[in-house]
Amino acid sequence: MNILILGGGGREHALAWATLQNPKCDKLIVAPGNAGIAAIAECASLDILNGSAVIGFAEENAIDLIIIGPEAPLAAGVADDLRAAGLIVFGPSRAAAQLEASKAFTKAICDAAGAPTAAYARFGEAAPARAYIAEKGAPIVVKADGLAAGKGVIVAMTEAEALEAIDDMFSGEFGEAGAEVVIEDFLTGEEASFFVLCDGETALPIGTAQDHKRAFDNDEGPNTGGMGAYSPAPVLSDAVVQKTMQQIIHPTLAEMARRGTPYQGILYAGLMIENGEPQLIEYNCRFGDPECQVLMMRLGAQALDLIQATAEGRLAEMQVNWAEDHAITVVMATRGYPGDYPKGSEIRGLEALPETSFEMCFHAGTRQERGSLLANGGRVLNATARGANLAEARDRAYAMIDAIDWPEGFCRRDIGWRVLG
Ligand code: AMP
Ligand code: GLY
């Protein structure tokens, strides 16, 4: 089978790595890829937001399956274009990707599905939004409706912060994404991520994870796209997973199907769990990054079979073969991230790292230049490992980190603290 993966981050490196373990994969191309991906697969430069460009490329290269990594092509309708051209695609339609692309849409789906989520109101103008905040008080959460590169959510601990967020959003700081605003109640509890494959009818859970959003140890510093993750997440016990499926996932998928926009792809539910009761914080229509890295480390070669079955509508015949294992990924980022940071510093020492089914250093943002490996982004490397328990996985991941020679990089030293103490 010839496979094309769209994207070029740590998530796509992990997807490519798992795909290549499966003997079904004859040829793998990743567009655009990165320096780490180029070491294991062919990389192609391609405008992945342009459906006809991707169709042309897929036809030229006799591609049998296209896996879409990031949300931007999904929200732009690239999956629709590819399917209309008769290609087999993993990833939701533009209509179904609204579960990530519009917070107001997701709230309306939760209402219709009766799925537990924070109480909310939506506004297209500042004055009634300000009045609502004054009435509700703080803490309260203000969200830009659209995709805002992870920056459109303000968890306001004071009324003043919430009002400032309203001013920012309606003054256009978040562009189109902030033209509509959702204001919701502040939820307390423990956050976790839950990943479910859906082929439009059948839903199959493929793992749980917990992310570390703050930049520095002890959950200090600014919010980031994620500085590390581990799987499984103990707070998502079997009982909580069962409740989440019954109360949130199944009703959501049924409502999407009822509307004539069935969901196909990976559904990533961000949950808040308190006293064993899950509430939905948000949906994403893609794998988490870096959560995907730990899921792929645990699933290995079967990930491709599951993804293919999802794309072909055959999930009902599939099951996941779980090992009693744990995985962790530690993100190395350029100093300065998530604020401004320089690109182009040299990274050494990666050649000596182990590359086994228990440990891999995935590349999130790197490029090769004249024989040197250079940092090419904020989040740059993901030291990822698996073990019989989380402590073993952690020790393997940090042993990789310690062997990397990159003075311009930093990482958190406490990934997994909730479990490991
Ligand atoms: P989102 O982009 O919706 O995932 O929001 C980003 C982060 O904001 C989440 O991961 C939570 O930590 C936090 N958050 C979002 N909504 C709420 C809420 N209603 N209550 C408490 N925290 C929230
Ligand atoms: N790590 C969080 C996300 O991918 O949205």
Tab-separated table of N, CA and C in Angstrom, residues 275-398:
chain	number	residue	atom	x	y	z
A	275	ASN	N	-14.838	13.937	40.528
A	275	ASN	CA	-15.595	12.884	41.225
A	275	ASN	C	-16.093	11.817	40.254
A	276	GLY	N	-15.252	11.453	39.303
A	276	GLY	CA	-15.613	10.375	38.383
A	276	GLY	C	-16.592	10.770	37.297
A	277	GLU	N	-16.944	12.062	37.220
A	277	GLU	CA	-17.906	12.516	36.206
A	277	GLU	C	-17.178	13.316	35.126
A	278	PRO	N	-17.213	12.856	33.885
A	278	PRO	CA	-16.541	13.593	32.802
A	278	PRO	C	-17.419	14.698	32.227
A	279	GLN	N	-16.792	15.844	31.924
A	279	GLN	CA	-17.467	16.911	31.172
A	279	GLN	C	-16.588	17.239	29.980
A	280	LEU	N	-17.218	17.597	28.873
A	280	LEU	CA	-16.451	17.933	27.682
A	280	LEU	C	-15.953	19.375	27.757
A	281	ILE	N	-14.635	19.560	27.587
A	281	ILE	CA	-14.084	20.924	27.462
A	281	ILE	C	-14.068	21.316	25.996
A	282	GLU	N	-13.575	20.412	25.172
A	282	GLU	CA	-13.484	20.737	23.743
A	282	GLU	C	-13.276	19.457	22.950
A	283	TYR	N	-13.564	19.553	21.658
A	283	TYR	CA	-13.181	18.503	20.725
A	283	TYR	C	-12.077	19.016	19.808
A	284	ASN	N	-11.214	18.099	19.391
A	284	ASN	CA	-10.311	18.379	18.278
A	284	ASN	C	-10.536	17.289	17.240
A	285	CYS	N	-10.291	17.644	15.982
A	285	CYS	CA	-10.627	16.715	14.904
A	285	CYS	C	-9.382	16.012	14.365
A	286	ARG	N	-8.347	15.951	15.192
A	286	ARG	CA	-7.026	15.433	14.800
A	286	ARG	C	-6.408	14.794	16.031
A	287	PHE	N	-5.286	14.131	15.847
A	287	PHE	CA	-4.540	13.652	17.004
A	287	PHE	C	-3.921	14.834	17.734
A	288	GLY	N	-3.771	14.730	19.047
A	288	GLY	CA	-3.060	15.757	19.804
A	288	GLY	C	-1.575	15.688	19.484
A	289	ASP	N	-0.929	16.807	19.660
A	289	ASP	CA	0.514	16.875	19.498
A	289	ASP	C	1.047	17.532	20.758
A	290	PRO	N	1.677	16.825	21.683
A	290	PRO	CA	2.409	15.575	21.500
A	290	PRO	C	1.696	14.289	21.942
A	291	GLU	N	0.368	14.314	22.177
A	291	GLU	CA	-0.280	13.082	22.645
A	291	GLU	C	-0.158	11.950	21.622
A	292	CYS	N	-0.186	12.293	20.343
A	292	CYS	CA	-0.085	11.280	19.291
A	292	CYS	C	1.201	10.452	19.446
A	293	GLN	N	2.275	11.110	19.883
A	293	GLN	CA	3.553	10.425	19.982
A	293	GLN	C	3.467	9.269	20.989
A	294	VAL	N	2.784	9.489	22.112
A	294	VAL	CA	2.673	8.394	23.088
A	294	VAL	C	1.669	7.336	22.622
A	295	LEU	N	0.620	7.767	21.942
A	295	LEU	CA	-0.345	6.771	21.434
A	295	LEU	C	0.323	5.874	20.396
A	296	MET	N	1.083	6.462	19.474
A	296	MET	CA	1.730	5.665	18.421
A	296	MET	C	2.788	4.727	19.018
A	297	MET	N	3.502	5.221	20.029
A	297	MET	CA	4.510	4.381	20.691
A	297	MET	C	3.850	3.136	21.284
A	298	ARG	N	2.622	3.300	21.795
A	298	ARG	CA	1.935	2.163	22.412
A	298	ARG	C	1.251	1.273	21.381
A	299	LEU	N	0.727	1.856	20.316
A	299	LEU	CA	-0.028	1.060	19.337
A	299	LEU	C	0.889	0.364	18.338
A	300	GLY	N	1.977	1.021	17.960
A	300	GLY	CA	2.903	0.438	16.984
A	300	GLY	C	2.214	0.149	15.663
A	301	ALA	N	2.561	-1.002	15.064
A	301	ALA	CA	2.129	-1.320	13.694
A	301	ALA	C	0.613	-1.364	13.535
A	302	GLN	N	-0.135	-1.726	14.594
A	302	GLN	CA	-1.590	-1.842	14.438
A	302	GLN	C	-2.249	-0.482	14.170
A	303	ALA	N	-1.525	0.601	14.461
A	303	ALA	CA	-2.100	1.931	14.207
A	303	ALA	C	-2.525	2.051	12.739
A	304	LEU	N	-1.710	1.547	11.833
A	304	LEU	CA	-2.056	1.667	10.407
A	304	LEU	C	-3.309	0.860	10.078
A	305	ASP	N	-3.422	-0.353	10.616
A	305	ASP	CA	-4.627	-1.160	10.355
A	305	ASP	C	-5.873	-0.430	10.852
A	306	LEU	N	-5.760	0.189	12.018
A	306	LEU	CA	-6.911	0.895	12.604
A	306	LEU	C	-7.265	2.128	11.792
A	307	ILE	N	-6.252	2.860	11.358
A	307	ILE	CA	-6.473	4.076	10.565
A	307	ILE	C	-7.086	3.708	9.213
A	308	GLN	N	-6.561	2.661	8.606
A	308	GLN	CA	-7.087	2.224	7.302
A	308	GLN	C	-8.555	1.782	7.444
A	309	ALA	N	-8.832	1.003	8.501
A	309	ALA	CA	-10.209	0.533	8.712
A	309	ALA	C	-11.150	1.713	8.943
A	310	THR	N	-10.669	2.748	9.623
A	310	THR	CA	-11.477	3.951	9.831
A	310	THR	C	-11.798	4.594	8.483
A	311	ALA	N	-10.772	4.751	7.662
A	311	ALA	CA	-10.948	5.420	6.369
A	311	ALA	C	-11.863	4.619	5.446
A	312	GLU	N	-11.852	3.296	5.606
A	312	GLU	CA	-12.646	2.429	4.717
A	312	GLU	C	-14.001	2.040	5.318
A	313	GLY	N	-14.312	2.569	6.513
A	313	GLY	CA	-15.617	2.270	7.114
A	313	GLY	C	-15.731	0.852	7.634
A	314	ARG	N	-14.617	0.274	8.089
A	314	ARG	CA	-14.617	-1.110	8.562
A	314	ARG	C	-14.247	-1.227	10.028
A	315	LEU	N	-14.488	-0.174	10.810
A	315	LEU	CA	-14.028	-0.208	12.204
A	315	LEU	C	-14.731	-1.289	13.022
A	316	ALA	N	-15.965	-1.638	12.628
A	316	ALA	CA	-16.728	-2.624	13.406
A	316	ALA	C	-15.988	-3.954	13.491
A	317	GLU	N	-15.144	-4.246	12.520
A	317	GLU	CA	-14.433	-5.533	12.569
A	317	GLU	C	-13.093	-5.447	13.298
A	318	MET	N	-12.778	-4.273	13.847
A	318	MET	CA	-11.445	-4.089	14.440
A	318	MET	C	-11.492	-4.133	15.967
A	319	GLN	N	-10.352	-4.458	16.546
A	319	GLN	CA	-10.174	-4.267	17.980
A	319	GLN	C	-8.743	-3.843	18.226
A	320	VAL	N	-8.523	-3.239	19.398
A	320	VAL	CA	-7.166	-2.803	19.736
A	320	VAL	C	-6.533	-3.870	20.607
A	321	ASN	N	-5.312	-4.257	20.270
A	321	ASN	CA	-4.579	-5.200	21.118
A	321	ASN	C	-3.713	-4.415	22.097
A	322	TRP	N	-4.197	-4.334	23.310
A	322	TRP	CA	-3.488	-3.534	24.303
A	322	TRP	C	-2.378	-4.321	24.953
A	323	ALA	N	-1.252	-3.659	25.179
A	323	ALA	CA	-0.208	-4.213	26.035
A	323	ALA	C	-0.319	-3.479	27.370
A	324	GLU	N	0.146	-4.098	28.415
A	324	GLU	CA	0.135	-3.421	29.716
A	324	GLU	C	1.341	-2.497	29.759
A	325	ASP	N	1.334	-1.461	28.952
A	325	ASP	CA	2.514	-0.607	28.915
A	325	ASP	C	2.151	0.861	29.142
A	326	HIS	N	3.172	1.652	29.312
A	326	HIS	CA	3.022	3.090	29.554
A	326	HIS	C	4.003	3.814	28.650
A	327	ALA	N	3.605	4.962	28.159
A	327	ALA	CA	4.523	5.737	27.312
A	327	ALA	C	4.542	7.190	27.759
A	328	ILE	N	5.653	7.831	27.472
A	328	ILE	CA	5.828	9.241	27.853
A	328	ILE	C	6.581	9.950	26.737
A	329	THR	N	6.278	11.220	26.550
A	329	THR	CA	7.080	12.010	25.616
A	329	THR	C	7.444	13.321	26.281
A	330	VAL	N	8.701	13.707	26.126
A	330	VAL	CA	9.204	14.956	26.695
A	330	VAL	C	9.574	15.863	25.528
A	331	VAL	N	8.980	17.050	25.517
A	331	VAL	CA	9.229	17.992	24.419
A	331	VAL	C	10.460	18.830	24.725
A	332	MET	N	11.384	18.933	23.761
A	332	MET	CA	12.455	19.927	23.846
A	332	MET	C	12.072	21.078	22.922
A	333	ALA	N	12.091	22.274	23.485
A	333	ALA	CA	11.694	23.469	22.730
A	333	ALA	C	12.853	24.457	22.721
A	334	THR	N	12.805	25.390	21.777
A	334	THR	CA	13.815	26.447	21.724
A	334	THR	C	13.581	27.427	22.864
A	335	ARG	N	14.655	27.806	23.574
A	335	ARG	CA	14.508	28.795	24.659
A	335	ARG	C	13.799	30.020	24.120
A	336	GLY	N	12.788	30.485	24.860
A	336	GLY	CA	11.981	31.622	24.392
A	336	GLY	C	10.560	31.191	24.073
A	337	TYR	N	10.405	29.953	23.558
A	337	TYR	CA	9.071	29.424	23.270
A	337	TYR	C	8.260	29.398	24.561
A	338	PRO	N	6.985	29.734	24.585
A	338	PRO	CA	6.104	30.019	23.449
A	338	PRO	C	6.113	31.470	22.988
A	339	GLY	N	7.032	32.283	23.528
A	339	GLY	CA	7.171	33.654	23.025
A	339	GLY	C	8.081	33.642	21.807
A	340	ASP	N	8.769	34.747	21.589
A	340	ASP	CA	9.687	34.827	20.436
A	340	ASP	C	10.916	33.974	20.692
A	341	TYR	N	11.411	33.370	19.643
A	341	TYR	CA	12.619	32.550	19.768
A	341	TYR	C	13.339	32.572	18.430
A	342	PRO	N	14.675	32.385	18.489
A	342	PRO	CA	15.424	32.341	17.224
A	342	PRO	C	15.325	30.970	16.588
A	343	LYS	N	15.454	30.895	15.284
A	343	LYS	CA	15.538	29.601	14.595
A	343	LYS	C	16.980	29.378	14.165
A	344	GLY	N	17.329	28.127	13.896
A	344	GLY	CA	18.605	27.860	13.243
A	344	GLY	C	19.739	27.420	14.153
A	345	SER	N	19.479	27.232	15.472
A	345	SER	CA	20.577	26.756	16.317
A	345	SER	C	20.839	25.276	16.019
A	346	GLU	N	22.113	24.871	16.225
A	346	GLU	CA	22.490	23.508	15.841
A	346	GLU	C	22.235	22.510	16.975
A	347	ILE	N	21.726	21.338	16.592
A	347	ILE	CA	21.444	20.262	17.553
A	347	ILE	C	22.429	19.131	17.273
A	348	ARG	N	23.113	18.647	18.328
A	348	ARG	CA	24.065	17.542	18.138
A	348	ARG	C	23.684	16.377	19.048
A	349	GLY	N	24.202	15.227	18.699
A	349	GLY	CA	24.079	14.071	19.595
A	349	GLY	C	22.934	13.133	19.264
A	350	LEU	N	22.119	13.472	18.262
A	350	LEU	CA	20.965	12.611	17.984
A	350	LEU	C	21.365	11.261	17.375
A	351	GLU	N	22.498	11.232	16.656
A	351	GLU	CA	22.911	9.976	15.990
A	351	GLU	C	23.086	8.860	17.021
A	352	ALA	N	23.493	9.243	18.226
A	352	ALA	CA	23.801	8.213	19.233
A	352	ALA	C	22.549	7.714	19.960
A	353	LEU	N	21.384	8.326	19.703
A	353	LEU	CA	20.191	7.926	20.460
A	353	LEU	C	19.664	6.585	19.965
A	354	PRO	N	19.118	5.783	20.888
A	354	PRO	CA	18.529	4.513	20.470
A	354	PRO	C	17.280	4.748	19.622
A	355	GLU	N	17.061	3.891	18.644
A	355	GLU	CA	15.821	3.939	17.852
A	355	GLU	C	15.250	2.536	17.864
A	356	THR	N	14.358	2.265	18.804
A	356	THR	CA	13.803	0.927	18.978
A	356	THR	C	12.297	1.054	19.112
A	357	SER	N	11.610	-0.066	19.306
A	357	SER	CA	10.166	0.023	19.509
A	357	SER	C	9.856	0.517	20.928
A	358	PHE	N	10.894	0.794	21.723
A	358	PHE	CA	10.713	1.325	23.075
A	358	PHE	C	11.166	2.769	23.210
A	359	GLU	N	11.883	3.281	22.257
A	359	GLU	CA	12.384	4.642	22.386
A	359	GLU	C	12.696	5.256	21.032
A	360	MET	N	12.190	6.463	20.853
A	360	MET	CA	12.398	7.193	19.599
A	360	MET	C	12.396	8.677	19.929
A	361	CYS	N	13.290	9.380	19.305
A	361	CYS	CA	13.238	10.836	19.428
A	361	CYS	C	12.577	11.371	18.167
A	362	PHE	N	11.307	11.741	18.264
A	362	PHE	CA	10.593	12.281	17.107
A	362	PHE	C	10.975	13.750	16.909
A	363	HIS	N	10.981	14.159	15.644
A	363	HIS	CA	11.303	15.553	15.329
A	363	HIS	C	10.007	16.338	15.131
A	364	ALA	N	9.918	17.474	15.813
A	364	ALA	CA	8.733	18.312	15.665
A	364	ALA	C	9.026	19.499	14.757
A	365	GLY	N	10.234	20.046	14.874
A	365	GLY	CA	10.573	21.215	14.056
A	365	GLY	C	12.070	21.258	13.824
A	366	THR	N	12.538	20.554	12.803
A	366	THR	CA	13.979	20.516	12.496
A	366	THR	C	14.170	20.641	10.989
A	367	ARG	N	15.358	21.043	10.595
A	367	ARG	CA	15.734	20.952	9.177
A	367	ARG	C	17.220	20.659	9.077
A	368	GLN	N	17.595	20.098	7.951
A	368	GLN	CA	19.002	19.777	7.683
A	368	GLN	C	19.578	20.881	6.828
A	369	GLU	N	20.780	21.317	7.162
A	369	GLU	CA	21.458	22.285	6.291
A	369	GLU	C	22.933	21.964	6.291
A	370	ARG	N	23.466	21.689	5.137
A	370	ARG	CA	24.887	21.346	4.954
A	370	ARG	C	25.380	20.374	6.027
A	371	GLY	N	24.676	19.298	6.161
A	371	GLY	CA	25.137	18.251	7.075
A	371	GLY	C	24.847	18.504	8.549
A	372	SER	N	24.246	19.653	8.882
A	372	SER	CA	23.930	19.918	10.297
A	372	SER	C	22.422	19.864	10.508
A	373	LEU	N	22.055	19.469	11.714
A	373	LEU	CA	20.640	19.459	12.084
A	373	LEU	C	20.335	20.754	12.830
A	374	LEU	N	19.348	21.510	12.333
A	374	LEU	CA	19.048	22.815	12.925
A	374	LEU	C	17.622	22.854	13.469
A	375	ALA	N	17.469	23.611	14.572
A	375	ALA	CA	16.128	23.829	15.127
A	375	ALA	C	15.368	24.732	14.184
A	376	ASN	N	14.105	24.391	13.948
A	376	ASN	CA	13.338	25.137	12.949
A	376	ASN	C	11.962	25.501	13.475
A	377	GLY	N	11.838	25.631	14.802
A	377	GLY	CA	10.520	25.961	15.336
A	377	GLY	C	10.585	26.144	16.839
A	378	GLY	N	9.413	26.266	17.467
A	378	GLY	CA	9.326	26.398	18.916
A	378	GLY	C	9.528	25.039	19.559
A	379	ARG	N	8.575	24.153	19.309
A	379	ARG	CA	8.751	22.780	19.788
A	379	ARG	C	9.574	22.032	18.732
A	380	VAL	N	10.649	21.398	19.140
A	380	VAL	CA	11.646	20.916	18.173
A	380	VAL	C	11.828	19.398	18.205
A	381	LEU	N	11.929	18.819	19.402
A	381	LEU	CA	12.155	17.367	19.512
A	381	LEU	C	11.188	16.784	20.542
A	382	ASN	N	10.854	15.500	20.379
A	382	ASN	CA	9.993	14.801	21.338
A	382	ASN	C	10.660	13.485	21.712
A	383	ALA	N	11.346	13.464	22.844
A	383	ALA	CA	11.967	12.215	23.319
A	383	ALA	C	10.843	11.340	23.862
A	384	THR	N	10.612	10.204	23.211
A	384	THR	CA	9.427	9.394	23.486
A	384	THR	C	9.840	7.973	23.821
A	385	ALA	N	9.293	7.443	24.907
A	385	ALA	CA	9.694	6.094	25.321
A	385	ALA	C	8.528	5.363	25.949
A	386	ARG	N	8.687	4.052	26.012
A	386	ARG	CA	7.637	3.197	26.573
A	386	ARG	C	8.298	2.246	27.547
A	387	GLY	N	7.517	1.752	28.506
A	387	GLY	CA	8.061	0.832	29.499
A	387	GLY	C	6.942	0.076	30.177
A	388	ALA	N	7.331	-0.853	31.059
A	388	ALA	CA	6.339	-1.650	31.771
A	388	ALA	C	5.578	-0.787	32.760
A	389	ASN	N	6.200	0.303	33.198
A	389	ASN	CA	5.497	1.276	34.030
A	389	ASN	C	5.976	2.667	33.639
A	390	LEU	N	5.320	3.686	34.193
A	390	LEU	CA	5.623	5.042	33.727
A	390	LEU	C	7.024	5.488	34.154
A	391	ALA	N	7.479	5.014	35.312
A	391	ALA	CA	8.812	5.409	35.773
A	391	ALA	C	9.884	4.900	34.810
A	392	GLU	N	9.701	3.665	34.340
A	392	GLU	CA	10.671	3.104	33.402
A	392	GLU	C	10.654	3.904	32.087
A	393	ALA	N	9.461	4.224	31.619
A	393	ALA	CA	9.345	5.010	30.382
A	393	ALA	C	9.988	6.381	30.573
A	394	ARG	N	9.713	7.003	31.711
A	394	ARG	CA	10.282	8.321	31.987
A	394	ARG	C	11.807	8.283	31.994
A	395	ASP	N	12.365	7.261	32.663
A	395	ASP	CA	13.826	7.190	32.749
A	395	ASP	C	14.436	7.048	31.355
A	396	ARG	N	13.798	6.259	30.504
A	396	ARG	CA	14.308	6.108	29.133
A	396	ARG	C	14.231	7.424	28.365
A	397	ALA	N	13.121	8.141	28.537
A	397	ALA	CA	12.952	9.396	27.784
A	397	ALA	C	13.982	10.429	28.242
A	398	TYR	N	14.167	10.558	29.559
A	398	TYR	CA	15.128	11.564	30.038
A	398	TYR	C	16.575	11.157	29.749
